[in-house]
Short mmCIF file of C-alpha atoms in Angstrom, two decimals:
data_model
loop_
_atom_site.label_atom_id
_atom_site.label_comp_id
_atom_site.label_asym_id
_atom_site.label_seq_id
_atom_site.Cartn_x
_atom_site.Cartn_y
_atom_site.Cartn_z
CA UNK T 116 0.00 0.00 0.00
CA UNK T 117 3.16 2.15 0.25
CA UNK T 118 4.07 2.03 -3.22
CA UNK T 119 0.24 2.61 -4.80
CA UNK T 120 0.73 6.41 -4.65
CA UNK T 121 4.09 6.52 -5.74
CA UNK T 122 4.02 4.41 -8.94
CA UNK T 123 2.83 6.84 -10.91
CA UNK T 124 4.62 9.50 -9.60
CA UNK T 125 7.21 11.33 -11.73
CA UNK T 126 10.87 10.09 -10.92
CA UNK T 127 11.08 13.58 -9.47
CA UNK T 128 8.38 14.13 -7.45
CA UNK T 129 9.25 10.49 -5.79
CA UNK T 130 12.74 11.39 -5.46
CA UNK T 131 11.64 14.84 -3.66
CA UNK T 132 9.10 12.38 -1.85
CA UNK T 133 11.66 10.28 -0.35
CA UNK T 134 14.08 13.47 0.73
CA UNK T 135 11.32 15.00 2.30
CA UNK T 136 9.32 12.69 4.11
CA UNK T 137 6.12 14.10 4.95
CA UNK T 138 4.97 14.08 8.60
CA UNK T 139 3.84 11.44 9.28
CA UNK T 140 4.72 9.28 6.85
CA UNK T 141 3.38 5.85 6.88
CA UNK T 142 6.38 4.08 7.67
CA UNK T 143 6.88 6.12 10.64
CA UNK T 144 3.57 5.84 11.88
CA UNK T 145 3.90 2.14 11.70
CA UNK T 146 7.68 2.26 13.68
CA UNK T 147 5.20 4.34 16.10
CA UNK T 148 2.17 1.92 16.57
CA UNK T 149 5.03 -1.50 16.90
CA UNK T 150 6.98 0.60 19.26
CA UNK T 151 3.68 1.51 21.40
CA UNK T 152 2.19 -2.24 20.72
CA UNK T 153 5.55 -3.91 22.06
CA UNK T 154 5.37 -1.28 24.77
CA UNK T 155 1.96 -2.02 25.71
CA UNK T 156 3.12 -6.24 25.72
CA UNK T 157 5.77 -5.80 27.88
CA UNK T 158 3.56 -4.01 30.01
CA UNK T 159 0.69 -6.93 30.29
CA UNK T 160 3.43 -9.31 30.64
CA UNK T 161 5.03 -7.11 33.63
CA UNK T 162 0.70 -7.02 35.35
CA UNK T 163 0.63 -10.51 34.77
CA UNK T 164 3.67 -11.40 36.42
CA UNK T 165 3.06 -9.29 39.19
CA UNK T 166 -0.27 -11.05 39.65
CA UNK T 167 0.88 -14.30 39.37
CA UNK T 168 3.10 -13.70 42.56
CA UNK T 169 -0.10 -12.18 44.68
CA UNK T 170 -2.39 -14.97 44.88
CA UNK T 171 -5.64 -13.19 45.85
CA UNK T 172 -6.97 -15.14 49.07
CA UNK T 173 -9.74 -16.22 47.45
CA UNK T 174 -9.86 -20.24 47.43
CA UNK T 175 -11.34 -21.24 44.32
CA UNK T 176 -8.58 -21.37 41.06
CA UNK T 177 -9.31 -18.62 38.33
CA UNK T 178 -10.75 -16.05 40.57
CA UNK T 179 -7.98 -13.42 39.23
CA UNK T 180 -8.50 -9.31 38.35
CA UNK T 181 -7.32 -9.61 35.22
CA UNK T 182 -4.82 -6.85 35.59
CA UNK T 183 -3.36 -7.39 32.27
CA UNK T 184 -6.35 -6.80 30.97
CA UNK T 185 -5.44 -3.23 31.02
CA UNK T 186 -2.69 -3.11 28.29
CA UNK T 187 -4.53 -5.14 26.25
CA UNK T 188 -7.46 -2.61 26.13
CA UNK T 189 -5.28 0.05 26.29
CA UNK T 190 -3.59 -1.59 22.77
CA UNK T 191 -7.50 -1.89 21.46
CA UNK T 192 -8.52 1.76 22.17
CA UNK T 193 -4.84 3.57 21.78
CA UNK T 194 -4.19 0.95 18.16
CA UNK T 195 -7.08 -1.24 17.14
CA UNK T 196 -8.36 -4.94 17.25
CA UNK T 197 -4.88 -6.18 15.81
CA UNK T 198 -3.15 -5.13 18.58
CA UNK T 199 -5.19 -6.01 21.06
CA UNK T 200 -4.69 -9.27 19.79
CA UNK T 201 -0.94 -9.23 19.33
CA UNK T 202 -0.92 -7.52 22.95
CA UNK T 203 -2.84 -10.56 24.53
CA UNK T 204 -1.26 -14.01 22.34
CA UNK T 205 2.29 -11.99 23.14
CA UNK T 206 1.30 -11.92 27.10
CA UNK T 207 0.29 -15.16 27.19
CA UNK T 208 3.22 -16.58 25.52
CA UNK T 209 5.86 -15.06 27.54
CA UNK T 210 3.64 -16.05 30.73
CA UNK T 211 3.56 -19.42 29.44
CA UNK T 212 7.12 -20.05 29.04
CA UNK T 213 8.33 -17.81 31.96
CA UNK T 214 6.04 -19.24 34.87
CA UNK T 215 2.79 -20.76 33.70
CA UNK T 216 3.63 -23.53 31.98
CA UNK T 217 2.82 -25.10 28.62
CA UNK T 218 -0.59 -26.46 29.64
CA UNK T 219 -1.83 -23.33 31.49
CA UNK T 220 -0.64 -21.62 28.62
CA UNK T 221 -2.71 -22.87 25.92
CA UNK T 222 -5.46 -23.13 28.85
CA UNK T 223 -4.98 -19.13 29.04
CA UNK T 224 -4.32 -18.68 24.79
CA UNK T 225 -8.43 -19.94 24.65
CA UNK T 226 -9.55 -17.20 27.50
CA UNK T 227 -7.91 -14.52 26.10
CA UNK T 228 -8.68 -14.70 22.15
CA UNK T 229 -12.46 -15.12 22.94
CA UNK T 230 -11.75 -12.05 25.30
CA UNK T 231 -10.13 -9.90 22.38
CA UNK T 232 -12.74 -10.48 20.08
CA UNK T 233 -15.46 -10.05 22.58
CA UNK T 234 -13.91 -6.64 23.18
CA UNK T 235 -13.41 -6.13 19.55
CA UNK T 236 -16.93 -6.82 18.62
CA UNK T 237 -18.53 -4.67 21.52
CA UNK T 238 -15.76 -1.73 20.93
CA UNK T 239 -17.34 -2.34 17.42
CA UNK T 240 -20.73 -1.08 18.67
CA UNK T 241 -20.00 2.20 19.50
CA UNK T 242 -22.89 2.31 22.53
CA UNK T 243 -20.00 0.60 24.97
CA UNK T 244 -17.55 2.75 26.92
CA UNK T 245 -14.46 1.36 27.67
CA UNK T 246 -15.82 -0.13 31.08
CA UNK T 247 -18.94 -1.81 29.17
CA UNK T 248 -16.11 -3.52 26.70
CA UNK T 249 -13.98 -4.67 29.54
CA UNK T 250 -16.94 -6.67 31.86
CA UNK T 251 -18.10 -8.12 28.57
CA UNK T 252 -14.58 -9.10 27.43
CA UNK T 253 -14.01 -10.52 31.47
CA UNK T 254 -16.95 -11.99 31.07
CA UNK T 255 -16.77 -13.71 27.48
CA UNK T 256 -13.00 -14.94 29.53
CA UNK T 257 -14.32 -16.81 32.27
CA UNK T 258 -17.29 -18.48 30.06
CA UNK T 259 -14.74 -19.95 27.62
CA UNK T 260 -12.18 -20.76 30.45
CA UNK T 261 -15.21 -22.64 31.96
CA UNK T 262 -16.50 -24.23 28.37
CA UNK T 263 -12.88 -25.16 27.72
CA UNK T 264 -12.07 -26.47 31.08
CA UNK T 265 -15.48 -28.71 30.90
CA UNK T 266 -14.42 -30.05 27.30
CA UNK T 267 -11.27 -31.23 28.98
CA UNK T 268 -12.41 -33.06 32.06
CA UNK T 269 -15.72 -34.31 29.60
CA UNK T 270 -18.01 -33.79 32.74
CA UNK T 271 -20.12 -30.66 32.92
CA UNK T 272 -20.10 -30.36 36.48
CA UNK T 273 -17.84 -27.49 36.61
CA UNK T 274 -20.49 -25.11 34.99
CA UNK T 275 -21.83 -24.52 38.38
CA UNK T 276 -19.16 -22.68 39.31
CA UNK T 277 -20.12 -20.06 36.44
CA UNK T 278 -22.44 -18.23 38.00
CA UNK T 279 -20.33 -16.95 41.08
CA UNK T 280 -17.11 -16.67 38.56
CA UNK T 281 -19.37 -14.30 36.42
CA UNK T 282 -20.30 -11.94 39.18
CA UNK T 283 -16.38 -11.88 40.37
CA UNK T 284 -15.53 -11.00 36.11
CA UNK T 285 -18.17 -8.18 35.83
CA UNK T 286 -16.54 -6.85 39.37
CA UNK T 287 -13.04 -7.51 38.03
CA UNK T 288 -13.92 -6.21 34.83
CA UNK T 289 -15.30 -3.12 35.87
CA UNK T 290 -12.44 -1.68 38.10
CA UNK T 291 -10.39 -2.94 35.15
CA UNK T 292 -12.35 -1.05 32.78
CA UNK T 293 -12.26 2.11 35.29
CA UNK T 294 -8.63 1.97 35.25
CA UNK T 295 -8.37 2.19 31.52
CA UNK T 296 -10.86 5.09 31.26
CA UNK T 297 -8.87 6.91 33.80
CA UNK T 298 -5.56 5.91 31.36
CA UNK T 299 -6.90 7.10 28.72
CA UNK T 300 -7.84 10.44 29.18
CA UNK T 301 -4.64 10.95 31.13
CA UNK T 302 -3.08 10.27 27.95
CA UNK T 303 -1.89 12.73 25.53
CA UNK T 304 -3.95 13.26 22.75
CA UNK T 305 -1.31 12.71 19.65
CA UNK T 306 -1.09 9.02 20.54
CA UNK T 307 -4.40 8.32 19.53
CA UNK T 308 -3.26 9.98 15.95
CA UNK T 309 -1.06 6.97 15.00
CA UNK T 310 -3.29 4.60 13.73
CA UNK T 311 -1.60 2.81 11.19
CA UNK T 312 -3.41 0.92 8.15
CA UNK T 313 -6.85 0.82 7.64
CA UNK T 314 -9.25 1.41 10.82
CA UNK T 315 -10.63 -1.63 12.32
CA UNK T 316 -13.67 0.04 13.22
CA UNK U 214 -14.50 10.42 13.68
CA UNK U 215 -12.12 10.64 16.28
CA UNK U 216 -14.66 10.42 19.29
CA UNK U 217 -14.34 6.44 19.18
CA UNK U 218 -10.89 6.74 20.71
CA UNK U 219 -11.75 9.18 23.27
CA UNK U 220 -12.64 7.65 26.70
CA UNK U 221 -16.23 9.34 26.75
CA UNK U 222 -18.08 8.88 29.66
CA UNK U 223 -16.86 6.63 31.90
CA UNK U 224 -20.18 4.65 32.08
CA UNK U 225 -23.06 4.45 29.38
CA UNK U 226 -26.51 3.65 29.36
CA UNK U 227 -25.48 0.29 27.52
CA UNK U 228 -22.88 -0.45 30.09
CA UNK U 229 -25.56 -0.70 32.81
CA UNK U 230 -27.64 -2.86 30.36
CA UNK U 231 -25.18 -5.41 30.10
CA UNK U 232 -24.09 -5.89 33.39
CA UNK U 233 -27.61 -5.81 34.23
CA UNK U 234 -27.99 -7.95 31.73
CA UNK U 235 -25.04 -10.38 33.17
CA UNK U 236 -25.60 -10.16 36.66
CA UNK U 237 -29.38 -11.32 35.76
CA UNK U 238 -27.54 -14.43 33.76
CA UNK U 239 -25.68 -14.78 36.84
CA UNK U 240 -28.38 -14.95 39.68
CA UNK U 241 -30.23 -17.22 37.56
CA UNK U 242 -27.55 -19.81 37.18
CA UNK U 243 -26.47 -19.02 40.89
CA UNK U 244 -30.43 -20.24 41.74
CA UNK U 245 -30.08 -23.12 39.18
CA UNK U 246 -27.27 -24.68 40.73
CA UNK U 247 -28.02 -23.72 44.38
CA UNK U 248 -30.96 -25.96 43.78
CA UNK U 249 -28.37 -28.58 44.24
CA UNK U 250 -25.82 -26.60 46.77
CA UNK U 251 -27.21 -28.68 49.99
CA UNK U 252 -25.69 -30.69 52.46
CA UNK U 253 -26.51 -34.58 52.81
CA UNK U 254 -25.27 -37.35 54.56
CA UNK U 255 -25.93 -39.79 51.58
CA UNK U 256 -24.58 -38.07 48.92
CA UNK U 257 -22.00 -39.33 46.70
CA UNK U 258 -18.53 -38.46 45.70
CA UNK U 259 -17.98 -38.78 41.82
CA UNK U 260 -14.74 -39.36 40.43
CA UNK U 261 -14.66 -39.17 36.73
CA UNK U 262 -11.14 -39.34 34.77
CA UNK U 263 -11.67 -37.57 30.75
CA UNK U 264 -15.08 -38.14 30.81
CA UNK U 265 -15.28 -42.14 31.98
CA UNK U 266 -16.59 -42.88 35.30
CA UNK U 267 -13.48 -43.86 37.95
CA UNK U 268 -15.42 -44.58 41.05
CA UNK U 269 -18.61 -43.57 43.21
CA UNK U 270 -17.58 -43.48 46.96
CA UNK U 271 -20.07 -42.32 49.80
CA UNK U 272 -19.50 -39.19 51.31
CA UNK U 273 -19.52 -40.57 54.98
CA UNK U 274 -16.71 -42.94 54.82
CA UNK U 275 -13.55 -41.23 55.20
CA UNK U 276 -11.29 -42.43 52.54
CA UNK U 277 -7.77 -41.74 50.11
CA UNK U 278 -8.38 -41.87 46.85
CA UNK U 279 -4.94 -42.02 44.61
CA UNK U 280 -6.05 -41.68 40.63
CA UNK U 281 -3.59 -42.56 37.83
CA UNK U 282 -3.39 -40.74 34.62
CA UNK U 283 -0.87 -38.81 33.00
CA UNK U 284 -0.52 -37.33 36.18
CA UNK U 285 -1.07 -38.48 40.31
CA UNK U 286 -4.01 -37.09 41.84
CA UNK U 287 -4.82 -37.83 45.56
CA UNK U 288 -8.91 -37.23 47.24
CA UNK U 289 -9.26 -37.66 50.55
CA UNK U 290 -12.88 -37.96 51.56
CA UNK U 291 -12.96 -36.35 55.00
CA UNK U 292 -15.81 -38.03 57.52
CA UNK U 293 -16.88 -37.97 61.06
CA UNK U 294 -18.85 -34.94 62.27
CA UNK U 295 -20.96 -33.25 59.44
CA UNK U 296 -19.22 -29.97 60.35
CA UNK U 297 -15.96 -32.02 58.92
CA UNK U 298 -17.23 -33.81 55.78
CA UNK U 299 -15.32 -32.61 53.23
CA UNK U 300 -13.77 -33.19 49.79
CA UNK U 301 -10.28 -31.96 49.11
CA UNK U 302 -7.71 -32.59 46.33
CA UNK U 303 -4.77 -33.41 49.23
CA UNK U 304 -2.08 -33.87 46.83
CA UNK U 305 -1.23 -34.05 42.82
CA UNK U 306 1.66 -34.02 40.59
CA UNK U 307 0.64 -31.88 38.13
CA UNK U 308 2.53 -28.23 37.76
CA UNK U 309 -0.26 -25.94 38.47
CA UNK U 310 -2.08 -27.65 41.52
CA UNK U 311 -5.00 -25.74 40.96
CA UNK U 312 -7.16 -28.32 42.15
CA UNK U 313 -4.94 -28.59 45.36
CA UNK U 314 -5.42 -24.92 46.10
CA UNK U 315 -9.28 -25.31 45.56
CA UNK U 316 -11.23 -25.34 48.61
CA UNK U 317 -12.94 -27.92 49.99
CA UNK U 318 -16.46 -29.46 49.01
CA UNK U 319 -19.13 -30.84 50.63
CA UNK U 320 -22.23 -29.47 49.05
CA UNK U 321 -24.12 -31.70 46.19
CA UNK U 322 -23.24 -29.85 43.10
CA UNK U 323 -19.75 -28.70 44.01
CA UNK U 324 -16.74 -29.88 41.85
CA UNK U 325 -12.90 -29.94 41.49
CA UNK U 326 -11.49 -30.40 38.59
CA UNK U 327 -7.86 -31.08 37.56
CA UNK U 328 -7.22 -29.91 34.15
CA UNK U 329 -3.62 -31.80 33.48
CA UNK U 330 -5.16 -35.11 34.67
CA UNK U 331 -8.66 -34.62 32.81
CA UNK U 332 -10.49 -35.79 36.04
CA UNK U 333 -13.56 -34.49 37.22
CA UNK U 334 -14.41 -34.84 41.54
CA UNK U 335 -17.95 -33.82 41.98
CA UNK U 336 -21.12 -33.83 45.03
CA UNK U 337 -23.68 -35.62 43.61
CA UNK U 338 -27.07 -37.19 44.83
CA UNK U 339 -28.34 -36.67 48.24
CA UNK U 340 -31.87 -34.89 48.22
CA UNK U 341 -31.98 -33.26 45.69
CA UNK U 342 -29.99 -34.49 42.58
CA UNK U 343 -28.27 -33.02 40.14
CA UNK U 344 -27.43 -35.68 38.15
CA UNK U 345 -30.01 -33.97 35.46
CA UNK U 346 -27.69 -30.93 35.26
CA UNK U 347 -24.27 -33.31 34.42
CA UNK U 348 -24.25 -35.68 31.68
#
């Protein structure tokens, strides 16, 4: 898509193109939106680390506030869906083969894609705010952790403990998705100006 | 249309309808399986290992359980004074251990589950039964 406007372009004109690279130019934007997207992964992997050494003293497994949760949105709102994505597989990942573990891992990889494209979809919308997108995103988490988890063990008996998972998501989701709100419009405004490719929304 | 990247307000009229909307979702299933949450003294521990059936033991005969699979995982059925009937995960060679750090059951409808080991420990029977809700 870079070279589409300058094929046609007089040798000239791309020669004074190329000296005088307008601001921003496309390549820079995109140097600008990895830089802020491998930011924004170190940055979930750093949450989820530091979670994974407070175990909240709550005694049933996968109770968690989904701190991580915040770059990840942060990628969605700041960069797009792609991001978001790359933010969340990228966290997992490194989780997975600094601490977690290969099973937890791919466990985890299941949660969190249904999570991005939950937030994606209801991002997508445009009747959400950022806190709406997060409880459904926690939410859309826990059900697939839960649908996963009972596809494993081939017994359903572990979708009773939905219901009380839910409510702890929407809570978790919701400080989550106050956090972000409060992240964002502390944010400057030019970051949100380096969108790169076509919008996903 | 920049306005999609700007926070807004912090909470919409569709955010409330949604977690209204989950909440609702919630209570219901929370009343569902509550239906079976109760304590009995003939209830029955069910051990099931990827899907198959490993063993049915009564709930008010204190016992070890040690199940083989791809990993170790070791029950102990907990008896004596209904205060003290419990179900725990005691022990298990798998790396997480979730199912160690789970607490206890003793309500029909409560499970453990160990992921790694694809086995299933669940409440079931007693007054009111569940078994409609599992497979």
């Amino acid at each position: 898509m870079t070279h589409s406007h300058t094929d046609d372009a007089p040798p000239a004109a791309e020669a004074a193109k190329r000296a005088i690279p307008r601001s921003p130019s496309s390549a820079r934007t995109r140097i600008r939106a990895v830089t802020i997207c491998a930011a924004l992964a170190a940055v979930a992997f750093s949450l989820s680390y530091i979670e994974n050494l407070i175990p909240l003293p709550i005694p049933v497994p996968g109770v968690k506030l989904g701190f991580a949760n915040i770059a990840t949105l942060a990628a969605l709102y700041i960069l797009g869906g792609r991001a978001a994505f790359a933010v969340n597989i990228l966290r997992i990942l490194l989780a997975g083969l600094m601490f977690t573990g290969a099973f937890a891992m791919f466990y985890a990889l299941s949660g969190g894609i249904l999570a991005v494209i939950a937030m994606i979809l209801l991002k997508r919308a445009r009747v959400f705010s950022v806190v709406g997108v997060s409880v459904g995103g926690s939410a859309a988490h826990i059900t697939g952790q839960i649908l996963l988890a009972s596809l494993i063990v081939k017994n359903a008996a572990i979708f009773t403990s939905l219901p009380l998972l839910l409510i702890s998501s929407i809570i978790a989701g919701a400080i989550v998705g106050l956090i972000v709100y409060l992240l964002l419009r502390a944010l400057p405004r030019a970051i949100f100006r380096q969108r790169s490719g076509p919008r996903t929304h | 249309m920049t306005e999609i990247n700007k926070p807004g307000n912090p909470i919409r009229r569709a955010d409330i309808i949604l977690i209204a909307a989950l909440l609702i979702l919630a209570t219901i299933g929370a009343a569902l399986v509550s239906r079976g949450g109760v304590y009995a003294d003939d209830a029955d521990v069910r051990i099931t290992v990827d899907g198959a059936l490993y063993g049915v033991y009564p709930i008010g005969e204190a016992r070890e359980i040690v199940v083989q699979g791809n990993y170790e995982n070791r029950i102990v059925i907990e008896a004596g004074d209904a205060d003290v009937m419990q179900v725990r995960v005691a022990g298990a060679t798998c790396p997480g251990k979730d199912c160690v750090h789970h607490a206890p059951i003793r309500l029909g409808g409560q499970s453990i589950v160990c992921l790694p080991n694809r086995l299933s420990v669940e409440i079931t029977g007693g007054e009111r039964d569940i078994d409609a809700f599992t497979y």
